[in-house]
Coordinates of C-alpha atoms in Angstrom, one line a residue:
Chain A
X15 CA -6.9 0.6 20.4
X16 CA -9.4 -1.8 18.9
X17 CA -10.7 -4.4 21.2
X18 CA -12.0 -7.0 18.8
X19 CA -11.9 -7.9 15.1
X20 CA -14.3 -9.7 12.8
X21 CA -12.3 -12.0 10.5
X22 CA -13.7 -13.7 7.5
X23 CA -11.6 -16.2 5.6
X24 CA -13.0 -16.9 2.2
X25 CA -12.1 -20.4 1.2
X26 CA -12.1 -20.5 -2.7
X27 CA -11.4 -23.0 -5.4
X28 CA -9.1 -21.2 -7.9
X29 CA -8.6 -23.0 -11.2
X30 CA -5.3 -22.9 -13.0
X31 CA -5.7 -21.5 -16.5
X32 CA -8.8 -19.5 -15.7
X33 CA -7.4 -16.2 -14.4
X34 CA -10.4 -14.0 -15.2
X35 CA -12.8 -16.3 -13.3
X36 CA -10.3 -16.6 -10.4
X37 CA -10.0 -12.8 -10.2
X38 CA -13.7 -12.2 -10.3
X39 CA -14.1 -14.8 -7.6
X40 CA -11.7 -12.9 -5.3
X41 CA -13.5 -9.6 -5.9
X42 CA -16.9 -11.1 -5.1
X43 CA -15.5 -12.8 -2.0
X44 CA -14.1 -9.5 -0.7
X45 CA -17.3 -7.7 -1.3
X46 CA -19.4 -10.4 0.4
X47 CA -17.1 -10.4 3.4
X48 CA -17.1 -6.6 3.8
X49 CA -20.9 -6.6 3.5
X50 CA -20.9 -9.1 6.3
X51 CA -18.9 -6.8 8.5
X52 CA -15.4 -8.1 8.2
X53 CA -12.5 -6.1 9.6
X54 CA -10.1 -8.5 8.0
X55 CA -10.6 -10.6 4.9
X56 CA -8.2 -13.4 4.1
X57 CA -8.1 -15.2 0.8
X58 CA -6.1 -18.3 -0.2
X59 CA -2.6 -18.4 -1.5
X60 CA -2.2 -18.0 -5.2
X61 CA -6.0 -17.2 -5.4
X62 CA -5.6 -15.5 -8.8
X63 CA -3.7 -18.2 -10.5
X64 CA -4.3 -21.7 -9.1
X65 CA -1.3 -23.7 -7.9
X66 CA -0.5 -26.8 -10.0
X67 CA 1.5 -25.3 -12.9
X68 CA 2.7 -27.6 -15.6
X69 CA 5.4 -25.3 -16.9
X70 CA 7.3 -22.1 -16.2
X71 CA 5.4 -20.6 -19.1
X72 CA 2.1 -21.4 -17.5
X73 CA 3.2 -19.7 -14.3
X74 CA 4.5 -16.7 -16.3
X75 CA 1.2 -16.3 -18.0
X76 CA -0.7 -16.4 -14.7
X77 CA 1.6 -13.8 -13.1
X78 CA 0.5 -10.2 -12.5
X79 CA 2.4 -7.2 -11.2
X80 CA 1.7 -5.6 -7.8
X81 CA 0.5 -2.6 -9.9
X82 CA -2.2 -4.7 -11.6
X83 CA -5.6 -3.1 -11.7
X84 CA -6.9 -6.1 -9.8
X85 CA -5.8 -4.6 -6.5
X86 CA -7.7 -1.4 -7.3
X87 CA -10.7 -3.7 -7.7
X88 CA -9.9 -5.4 -4.4
X89 CA -9.6 -2.0 -2.8
X90 CA -12.9 -0.8 -4.3
X91 CA -14.6 -4.0 -3.0
X92 CA -13.2 -3.2 0.5
X93 CA -14.0 0.5 0.5
X94 CA -17.5 0.3 1.9
X95 CA -16.0 -0.7 5.3
X96 CA -12.8 -0.5 7.4
X97 CA -11.6 -3.9 6.2
X98 CA -8.1 -4.9 5.3
X99 CA -7.7 -7.7 2.8
X100 CA -4.8 -10.2 2.6
X101 CA -4.8 -12.4 -0.4
X102 CA -2.4 -14.5 -2.3
X103 CA -1.4 -13.9 -5.9
X104 CA 1.2 -15.0 -8.5
X105 CA 3.5 -12.0 -8.8
X106 CA 5.7 -10.9 -11.6
X107 CA 8.3 -8.6 -10.0
X108 CA 9.9 -5.6 -11.5
X109 CA 13.0 -7.8 -11.9
X110 CA 11.0 -10.2 -14.1
X111 CA 11.1 -13.0 -11.5
X112 CA 8.0 -14.7 -10.2
X113 CA 7.1 -14.6 -6.5
X114 CA 4.5 -16.4 -4.5
X115 CA 3.1 -13.3 -2.9
X116 CA 0.3 -11.8 -0.7
X117 CA -1.2 -8.4 -1.4
X118 CA -2.4 -6.3 1.5
X119 CA -5.2 -3.9 0.5
X120 CA -7.7 -1.6 2.2
X121 CA -10.2 0.9 0.9
X122 CA -7.4 3.3 0.2
X123 CA -5.4 1.0 -2.1
X124 CA -2.5 -1.4 -2.0
X125 CA -0.7 -1.2 1.4
X126 CA 2.0 -3.7 0.7
X127 CA 3.1 -7.0 -0.8
X128 CA 4.8 -9.9 1.1
X129 CA 6.8 -12.4 -0.9
X130 CA 6.8 -15.9 0.6
X131 CA 10.1 -16.7 2.2
X132 CA 9.8 -20.5 2.4
X133 CA 8.8 -22.0 -1.0
X134 CA 7.1 -25.4 -0.7
X135 CA 8.6 -28.2 -2.8
X136 CA 7.8 -27.7 -6.5
X137 CA 7.1 -24.0 -6.0
X138 CA 10.9 -23.8 -6.2
X139 CA 10.7 -24.7 -9.8
X140 CA 8.6 -21.6 -10.7
X141 CA 9.2 -19.0 -8.0
X142 CA 12.0 -17.0 -6.4
X143 CA 11.8 -16.8 -2.6
X144 CA 11.3 -13.4 -1.0
X145 CA 14.1 -11.8 0.9
X146 CA 12.2 -9.3 3.0
X147 CA 10.7 -9.8 6.5
X148 CA 7.0 -10.3 6.6
X149 CA 5.2 -7.0 7.2
X150 CA 2.9 -5.9 10.0
X151 CA 0.1 -3.4 9.4
X152 CA -1.9 -1.3 12.0
X153 CA -5.5 -1.7 11.0
X154 CA -9.0 -1.7 12.3
X155 CA -8.4 -5.4 12.9
X156 CA -5.4 -4.7 15.1
X157 CA -1.8 -5.3 14.2
X158 CA -1.9 -7.8 11.4
X159 CA 1.1 -9.7 10.2
X160 CA 1.3 -11.8 7.1
X161 CA 2.8 -15.2 6.4
X162 CA 2.1 -17.6 3.5
X163 CA 1.4 -21.4 4.0
X164 CA 4.7 -23.3 4.4
X165 CA 6.1 -20.3 6.3
X166 CA 4.0 -21.5 9.3
X167 CA 6.1 -24.7 9.5
X168 CA 9.1 -22.5 10.5
X169 CA 8.4 -21.5 14.1
X170 CA 10.9 -18.7 13.7
X171 CA 8.3 -16.9 11.6
X172 CA 5.2 -16.7 13.8
X173 CA 7.5 -16.1 16.7
X174 CA 9.1 -13.1 15.0
X175 CA 5.8 -11.6 14.2
X176 CA 4.6 -12.0 17.8
X177 CA 7.8 -10.5 19.1
X178 CA 7.2 -7.5 16.7
X179 CA 3.7 -7.0 18.1
X180 CA 1.4 -8.8 15.7
X181 CA -2.0 -9.6 17.2
X182 CA -3.3 -11.5 14.2
X183 CA -1.3 -13.4 11.6
X184 CA -3.2 -13.7 8.3
X185 CA -2.0 -16.8 6.4
X186 CA -3.1 -17.4 2.8
X187 CA -2.5 -21.1 2.2
X188 CA -2.8 -23.9 -0.3
X189 CA -2.6 -27.1 1.7
X190 CA -2.3 -30.1 -0.5
X191 CA -3.5 -33.4 0.9
X192 CA -0.2 -35.3 1.1
X193 CA -0.9 -38.4 3.0
X194 CA -3.7 -40.7 4.1
X195 CA -3.9 -39.8 7.7
X196 CA -5.7 -40.6 10.9
X197 CA -4.2 -37.4 12.2
X198 CA -6.1 -34.3 12.7
X199 CA -4.7 -32.2 9.8
X200 CA -1.1 -31.7 10.7
X201 CA -1.1 -28.2 9.2
X202 CA -3.9 -27.1 11.5
X203 CA -2.1 -28.7 14.5
X204 CA 1.0 -26.7 13.6
X205 CA -1.0 -23.4 13.3
X206 CA -2.8 -24.1 16.5
X207 CA 0.5 -24.7 18.4
X208 CA 2.0 -21.5 16.9
X209 CA -1.0 -19.5 18.0
X210 CA -0.8 -21.0 21.5
X211 CA 2.9 -20.6 22.2
X212 CA 2.9 -17.0 20.9
X213 CA -0.5 -16.0 22.2
X214 CA -1.3 -14.6 18.8
X215 CA -4.4 -15.2 16.6
X216 CA -3.8 -17.1 13.4
X217 CA -6.2 -17.0 10.5
X218 CA -5.4 -19.5 7.8
X219 CA -7.4 -19.3 4.6
X220 CA -7.0 -22.4 2.6
X221 CA -8.3 -23.4 -0.9
X222 CA -10.6 -26.2 -2.0
X223 CA -11.5 -27.9 -5.3
X224 CA -9.5 -30.6 -6.9
X225 CA -6.9 -29.2 -9.3
X226 CA -5.2 -31.5 -11.9
X227 CA -5.8 -34.4 -9.6
X228 CA -4.5 -32.7 -6.5
X229 CA -6.8 -32.6 -3.5
X230 CA -6.6 -30.1 -0.7
X231 CA -7.3 -30.4 2.9
X232 CA -9.7 -27.4 2.8
X233 CA -8.3 -26.6 6.2
X234 CA -9.4 -23.0 6.6
X235 CA -9.2 -22.3 10.3
X236 CA -9.6 -19.2 12.5
X237 CA -7.5 -20.0 15.6
X238 CA -7.5 -17.7 18.6
X239 CA -4.5 -16.8 20.8
X240 CA -5.3 -19.6 23.2
X241 CA -5.1 -22.1 20.5
X242 CA -8.9 -22.6 20.1
X243 CA -10.2 -23.3 16.6
X244 CA -13.1 -20.9 16.5
X245 CA -14.2 -21.5 12.9
X246 CA -13.5 -23.7 9.9
X247 CA -14.9 -24.1 6.4
X248 CA -14.9 -27.4 4.5
X249 CA -16.3 -26.2 1.2
X250 CA -16.3 -23.0 -0.8
X251 CA -17.3 -20.1 1.4
X252 CA -16.6 -18.1 4.5
X253 CA -15.3 -19.0 7.9
X254 CA -16.1 -16.2 10.4
X255 CA -14.6 -15.5 13.8
X256 CA -14.7 -12.7 16.3
X257 CA -11.2 -12.3 17.8
X258 CA -10.5 -10.6 21.2
X259 CA -7.5 -8.5 20.5
X260 CA -6.8 -8.0 24.2
X261 CA -6.2 -11.7 24.4
X262 CA -3.3 -11.4 21.9
X263 CA -1.8 -8.4 23.7
X264 CA -1.7 -10.2 27.1
X265 CA 1.1 -12.8 27.0
X266 CA 0.7 -13.7 30.7
X267 CA 0.1 -17.4 31.3
X268 CA -0.1 -17.2 35.1
X269 CA 1.0 -14.9 38.0
X270 CA 4.7 -15.7 37.2
X271 CA 4.6 -16.9 33.6
X272 CA 4.6 -15.0 30.3
X273 CA 4.8 -16.6 26.9
X274 CA 7.3 -14.1 25.5
X275 CA 9.0 -12.6 28.6
X276 CA 10.0 -16.1 29.7
X277 CA 12.1 -16.6 26.7
X278 CA 15.9 -16.9 27.1
X279 CA 17.0 -15.1 23.9
X280 CA 20.6 -14.8 25.2
X281 CA 20.7 -18.6 24.9
X282 CA 19.0 -19.0 21.6
X283 CA 21.4 -16.9 19.4
X284 CA 24.0 -19.6 19.2
X285 CA 21.4 -22.0 18.0
X286 CA 20.3 -20.1 14.9
X287 CA 22.6 -22.1 12.6
X288 CA 22.8 -25.7 12.0
X289 CA 25.5 -27.3 14.1
X290 CA 27.3 -30.4 12.8
X291 CA 26.8 -33.5 14.9
X292 CA 29.4 -33.8 17.5
X293 CA 30.4 -35.9 20.5
X294 CA 27.9 -37.3 23.0
X295 CA 26.6 -34.6 25.3
X296 CA 28.0 -31.8 23.1
Chain B
X4 CA 23.7 -46.6 13.5
X5 CA 20.7 -47.9 15.3
X6 CA 17.6 -48.1 13.2
X7 CA 14.8 -48.2 15.8
X8 CA 14.3 -47.6 19.5
X9 CA 11.8 -48.9 22.0
X10 CA 10.7 -46.1 24.3
X11 CA 8.8 -46.6 27.5
X12 CA 7.5 -43.5 29.3
X13 CA 6.5 -44.4 32.9
X14 CA 3.7 -42.2 34.0
X15 CA 3.9 -42.0 37.8
X16 CA 2.1 -40.2 40.6
X17 CA 4.8 -38.7 42.9
X18 CA 3.6 -37.4 46.2
X19 CA 5.1 -34.3 47.8
X20 CA 6.5 -35.1 51.2
X21 CA 7.0 -38.8 50.5
X22 CA 10.5 -38.8 49.0
X23 CA 11.3 -42.4 49.9
X24 CA 8.2 -43.7 48.3
X25 CA 8.7 -41.6 45.2
X26 CA 12.3 -42.8 44.9
X27 CA 11.4 -46.4 45.2
X28 CA 8.7 -45.9 42.6
X29 CA 11.2 -44.5 40.1
X30 CA 13.6 -47.4 40.6
X31 CA 10.8 -49.9 40.2
X32 CA 9.5 -48.1 37.1
X33 CA 13.0 -48.2 35.5
X34 CA 13.4 -51.9 36.3
X35 CA 10.1 -52.8 34.8
X36 CA 10.7 -50.8 31.6
X37 CA 14.2 -52.3 31.1
X38 CA 12.7 -55.8 31.6
X39 CA 10.2 -55.0 29.0
X40 CA 13.0 -54.2 26.5
X41 CA 13.2 -50.4 26.7
X42 CA 16.1 -48.7 25.0
X43 CA 15.0 -45.4 26.5
X44 CA 13.0 -44.9 29.7
X45 CA 11.5 -41.5 30.5
X46 CA 10.1 -40.6 33.9
X47 CA 8.1 -37.5 34.8
X48 CA 9.5 -34.1 35.9
X49 CA 10.3 -33.8 39.6
X50 CA 9.6 -37.5 40.0
X51 CA 11.5 -37.7 43.2
X52 CA 9.9 -34.8 45.0
X53 CA 6.4 -34.0 43.8
X54 CA 5.6 -30.6 42.4
X55 CA 3.3 -28.5 44.6
X56 CA 5.6 -27.1 47.3
X57 CA 4.1 -25.0 50.0
X58 CA 7.4 -23.4 51.0
X59 CA 11.0 -23.0 50.1
X60 CA 11.8 -25.2 53.1
X61 CA 9.7 -28.0 51.7
X62 CA 11.5 -27.7 48.4
X63 CA 14.9 -27.7 50.1
X64 CA 14.0 -30.8 52.0
X65 CA 13.0 -32.6 48.9
X66 CA 16.2 -31.7 47.0
X67 CA 19.0 -34.1 46.3
X68 CA 22.4 -33.7 44.7
X69 CA 23.4 -35.1 41.4
X70 CA 25.8 -37.3 43.4
X71 CA 22.9 -38.8 45.3
X72 CA 23.0 -42.6 45.6
X73 CA 19.6 -42.6 43.9
X74 CA 21.2 -42.4 40.5
X75 CA 23.4 -45.3 41.3
X76 CA 20.2 -47.2 42.0
X77 CA 18.7 -46.0 38.7
X78 CA 21.9 -47.1 37.0
X79 CA 21.7 -50.5 38.6
X80 CA 18.0 -50.9 37.6
X81 CA 19.0 -50.0 34.0
X82 CA 22.1 -52.2 33.9
X83 CA 20.5 -55.4 32.6
X84 CA 19.9 -53.8 29.2
X85 CA 21.2 -51.1 26.9
X86 CA 18.7 -48.5 28.2
X87 CA 19.2 -44.9 28.9
X88 CA 17.0 -43.3 31.5
X89 CA 15.9 -39.7 31.6
X90 CA 14.0 -38.6 34.7
X91 CA 13.2 -35.4 36.6
X92 CA 14.4 -34.6 40.1
X93 CA 14.6 -31.7 42.5
X94 CA 18.3 -30.9 42.5
X95 CA 20.4 -29.1 45.1
X96 CA 23.4 -27.7 43.2
X97 CA 26.9 -27.4 44.5
X98 CA 26.1 -23.7 44.7
X99 CA 23.3 -24.5 47.2
X100 CA 20.6 -23.3 44.7
X101 CA 17.7 -25.6 43.7
X102 CA 17.2 -26.6 40.1
X103 CA 14.4 -28.4 38.3
X104 CA 16.6 -30.9 36.7
X105 CA 16.6 -34.1 34.7
X106 CA 19.2 -36.8 35.3
X107 CA 20.4 -39.0 32.4
X108 CA 21.6 -42.4 33.5
X109 CA 22.6 -45.7 31.9
X110 CA 24.0 -48.9 33.2
X111 CA 27.4 -47.3 33.6
X112 CA 26.2 -44.5 35.8
X113 CA 25.2 -40.9 35.6
X114 CA 25.8 -39.4 32.1
X115 CA 24.7 -35.9 32.8
X116 CA 22.2 -33.5 34.3
X117 CA 20.1 -30.9 32.5
X118 CA 18.7 -27.9 34.4
X119 CA 15.4 -26.6 33.1
X120 CA 15.9 -23.3 31.3
X121 CA 12.3 -22.1 31.3
X122 CA 10.7 -22.3 34.8
X123 CA 6.9 -22.5 34.8
X124 CA 5.1 -19.9 36.9
X125 CA 5.4 -20.7 40.7
X126 CA 8.5 -22.8 40.0
X127 CA 10.3 -19.4 39.9
X128 CA 9.6 -19.1 43.6
X129 CA 11.7 -22.2 44.4
X130 CA 14.1 -22.8 41.6
X131 CA 16.9 -21.1 39.8
X132 CA 16.7 -21.6 36.0
X133 CA 19.5 -23.4 34.3
X134 CA 22.0 -21.6 32.1
X135 CA 23.5 -24.4 30.0
X136 CA 22.2 -25.8 26.7
X137 CA 20.2 -29.0 26.8
X138 CA 22.4 -32.0 26.3
X139 CA 22.3 -34.7 23.6
X140 CA 23.6 -38.2 24.2
X141 CA 24.5 -40.9 21.7
X142 CA 22.8 -44.0 22.9
X143 CA 21.3 -47.3 21.9
X144 CA 18.1 -45.3 21.4
X145 CA 19.8 -43.0 18.9
X146 CA 20.8 -39.4 19.6
X147 CA 18.7 -38.4 22.6
X148 CA 18.2 -34.7 23.6
X149 CA 16.5 -33.6 26.8
X150 CA 14.0 -30.9 27.6
X151 CA 11.7 -30.4 30.6
X152 CA 8.0 -29.5 30.3
X153 CA 7.5 -25.8 29.7
X154 CA 10.8 -25.7 27.6
X155 CA 8.6 -27.3 24.9
X156 CA 6.5 -24.2 24.6
X157 CA 9.6 -22.4 23.4
X158 CA 10.0 -23.5 19.8
X159 CA 13.6 -22.4 19.9
X160 CA 14.4 -25.3 22.1
X161 CA 13.2 -28.3 20.1
X162 CA 14.4 -26.6 17.0
X163 CA 17.9 -26.2 18.5
X164 CA 18.0 -29.9 19.4
X165 CA 16.9 -31.0 16.0
X166 CA 19.5 -28.7 14.4
X167 CA 22.1 -30.3 16.6
X168 CA 21.1 -33.8 15.4
X169 CA 18.8 -35.1 18.1
X170 CA 16.6 -37.9 16.8
X171 CA 14.5 -38.3 20.0
X172 CA 13.7 -35.6 22.5
X173 CA 12.9 -37.0 26.0
X174 CA 10.7 -34.6 27.9
X175 CA 9.9 -35.2 31.6
X176 CA 6.8 -33.2 32.3
X177 CA 4.3 -32.2 35.0
X178 CA 1.4 -30.8 33.1
X179 CA -1.2 -29.3 35.5
X180 CA -4.8 -29.1 34.3
X181 CA -5.2 -25.3 33.9
X182 CA -8.4 -24.7 32.2
X183 CA -11.7 -26.4 31.4
X184 CA -11.2 -27.1 27.7
X185 CA -12.8 -28.5 24.7
X186 CA -9.4 -28.6 23.2
X187 CA -7.3 -31.6 22.7
X188 CA -4.7 -31.0 25.4
X189 CA -2.8 -28.0 24.2
X190 CA 0.4 -29.3 25.6
X191 CA 0.1 -32.4 23.4
X192 CA -0.8 -30.3 20.4
X193 CA 2.4 -28.2 21.0
X194 CA 4.5 -31.3 21.3
X195 CA 3.0 -32.8 18.2
X196 CA 3.7 -29.7 16.2
X197 CA 7.3 -29.4 17.4
X198 CA 7.8 -33.1 16.4
X199 CA 6.3 -32.5 13.0
X200 CA 8.1 -29.3 12.0
X201 CA 11.5 -30.6 13.2
X202 CA 10.9 -34.2 12.1
X203 CA 12.1 -35.4 15.5
X204 CA 10.5 -37.9 17.8
X205 CA 9.3 -36.4 21.1
X206 CA 8.6 -38.5 24.1
X207 CA 6.7 -36.7 26.9
X208 CA 6.4 -38.5 30.2
X209 CA 3.8 -36.8 32.3
X210 CA 2.6 -37.4 35.9
X211 CA -0.8 -38.3 37.2
X212 CA -2.4 -38.3 40.7
X213 CA -4.0 -35.3 42.3
X214 CA -1.6 -33.4 44.5
X215 CA -2.8 -30.8 47.0
X216 CA -5.9 -30.3 44.9
X217 CA -4.0 -29.9 41.6
X218 CA -5.0 -32.2 38.8
X219 CA -2.8 -33.2 35.9
X220 CA -3.7 -33.9 32.4
X221 CA -1.8 -37.2 32.5
X222 CA -0.7 -36.4 29.0
X223 CA 2.1 -38.9 28.5
X224 CA 2.6 -39.1 24.7
X225 CA 5.1 -40.8 22.4
X226 CA 5.0 -38.8 19.2
X227 CA 6.9 -39.7 16.1
X228 CA 8.8 -37.5 13.8
X229 CA 5.7 -37.2 11.5
X230 CA 3.6 -35.9 14.4
X231 CA 1.7 -39.1 15.0
X232 CA 0.8 -39.9 18.6
X233 CA 1.9 -43.6 18.8
X234 CA 1.1 -44.2 22.5
X235 CA -0.5 -42.5 25.5
X236 CA -1.2 -43.4 29.1
X237 CA -4.0 -42.0 31.2
X238 CA -3.3 -43.7 34.5
X239 CA -0.2 -44.8 36.3
X240 CA 1.9 -47.1 34.1
X241 CA 3.8 -47.3 30.8
X242 CA 3.3 -45.9 27.4
X243 CA 5.3 -47.8 24.9
X244 CA 6.4 -46.9 21.4
X245 CA 8.7 -48.2 18.7
X246 CA 10.4 -45.3 17.0
X247 CA 11.9 -45.5 13.5
X248 CA 15.2 -43.5 13.9
X249 CA 15.7 -43.3 10.1
X250 CA 12.5 -41.2 10.0
X251 CA 14.0 -38.6 12.3
X252 CA 17.2 -38.5 10.3
X253 CA 15.5 -37.9 7.0
X254 CA 14.2 -34.3 7.0
X255 CA 12.9 -34.4 3.4
X256 CA 9.3 -33.6 3.0
X257 CA 9.2 -33.9 -0.8
X258 CA 11.5 -34.0 -3.8
X259 CA 12.2 -30.3 -3.3
X260 CA 11.4 -29.7 0.4
X261 CA 13.3 -30.3 3.6
X262 CA 12.2 -29.3 7.0
X263 CA 15.6 -28.0 8.1
X264 CA 17.4 -27.2 4.9
X265 CA 14.5 -24.9 3.8
X266 CA 15.1 -22.7 6.8
X267 CA 16.3 -19.1 6.1
X268 CA 18.6 -18.6 9.1
X269 CA 20.2 -15.5 7.6
X270 CA 16.8 -13.9 8.0
X271 CA 16.0 -15.2 11.5
X272 CA 19.0 -13.7 13.4
X273 CA 17.6 -10.2 13.5
X274 CA 14.4 -11.5 15.0
X275 CA 15.9 -13.2 18.1
X276 CA 15.2 -10.3 20.3
X277 CA 12.0 -8.5 21.0
X278 CA 11.5 -5.5 18.8
X279 CA 9.4 -2.6 20.1
X280 CA 6.2 -1.9 18.2
X281 CA 6.9 0.5 15.4
X282 CA 5.2 2.1 12.4
X283 CA 2.7 0.3 10.2
X284 CA 4.5 -2.0 7.8
X285 CA 7.7 -1.9 9.7

């Protein structure tokens, strides 16, 4: 079993309406990260297309199939090392629907595609949500699970990946700046908490660059399984972190405490669905 | 329906082996908070007993029943206002077992007792974990749910209370300082994230004072449903916050986004139990 992993998140600035430039940027970013020794390269959500679509037609035009030759180029860029690549793209499914997806690629080719389960706000106007569980891959960077952006705000998701043995969760994101805030970025706070309670490493690769007036928090963060933010990136470029995989395999919090074994799943089942408000003390 | 609530968390310094002083301190703290206009008063975990027991015998001697006259005194201290009080105590159950519990009291008397479901580390040596769901009470401070300390590190718990309609979660805590850290207190980060993802107010009342060499983070925090820390307290004394209950009732995050309605519970059920590690991409 691998003991550690070098993760590079490549914070990019995709531009809606410039697919060729976006695609070339992703290929270059993968090549650079692999040259720099990455075991895992994470790219932003919708890195090929940009985010702020004005119309369904615009989203359709930006969509590519999972069979697109782009992913062969990602694979070729990754092939000089052991790296696995997780990057977001605007997917046209075989069913003709659009999905907000992440491709997972290594030097051998496309390993899988994850379709975002929780669509954020106006994404619902353009995309169909996925219906399959997020995948986990055994790689040189350990067991890598995949989520996309808003998925992280559903604790059920990172919990599930940790329970299934993920050691690292790679999270392509596009985090729009939504509110003037004296908070530390809430998105990073959420990712940090999910890493900490699950003792799993979480690598969020955000985007930057204003797009049609929308700013982004540029919140790329490599967070270890203790909830320490090891690396960030505020502009375009890499954030790099060395992750101790043993740390994510050891869920013990003390001599008599364990982040996962201390769960009471027999009591959680009844809570999975929303319960109407009832009497006091119900 | 009430629109806002004044919450006062009374950070105390209980001392193991001094039950009478501890009890008097809780009564005084309730009286002070009610005089100051509290709708909800939160006291620390195990406020009556202290935390660092050396032996089962010591824990037994510190335990009191839910029928103890202390709670009549809490009720009397609360009776001059509409306040509900949530405070931790070392409970001796009718079955003779010890529980790490929270009593919920108002001017009319004892409303209920919650027994901590997730015992932290050495607590397992002295206490039996509860087996009942955390309660929710309709009060002048809105719908108030109760958790205790380590429960918060299980996202299933705050999620369940939010799904059941809790607007405020009152959390008696004893947060030991476990690690030299350049982190913001991880416990507060977790509470903040749980508030934010559930759009529920979370009021953590911690303890302070060194006990048998154990330091505490003194992390009392009143956190609103947007994940903003409205008030803290570093020493002995109150943290006070005004909570907008409408904020906790409105789960909308945008025109097309909703923190609870966007869940995919049909996909979460299969994830409730730990799944053995399987093949890549399983």
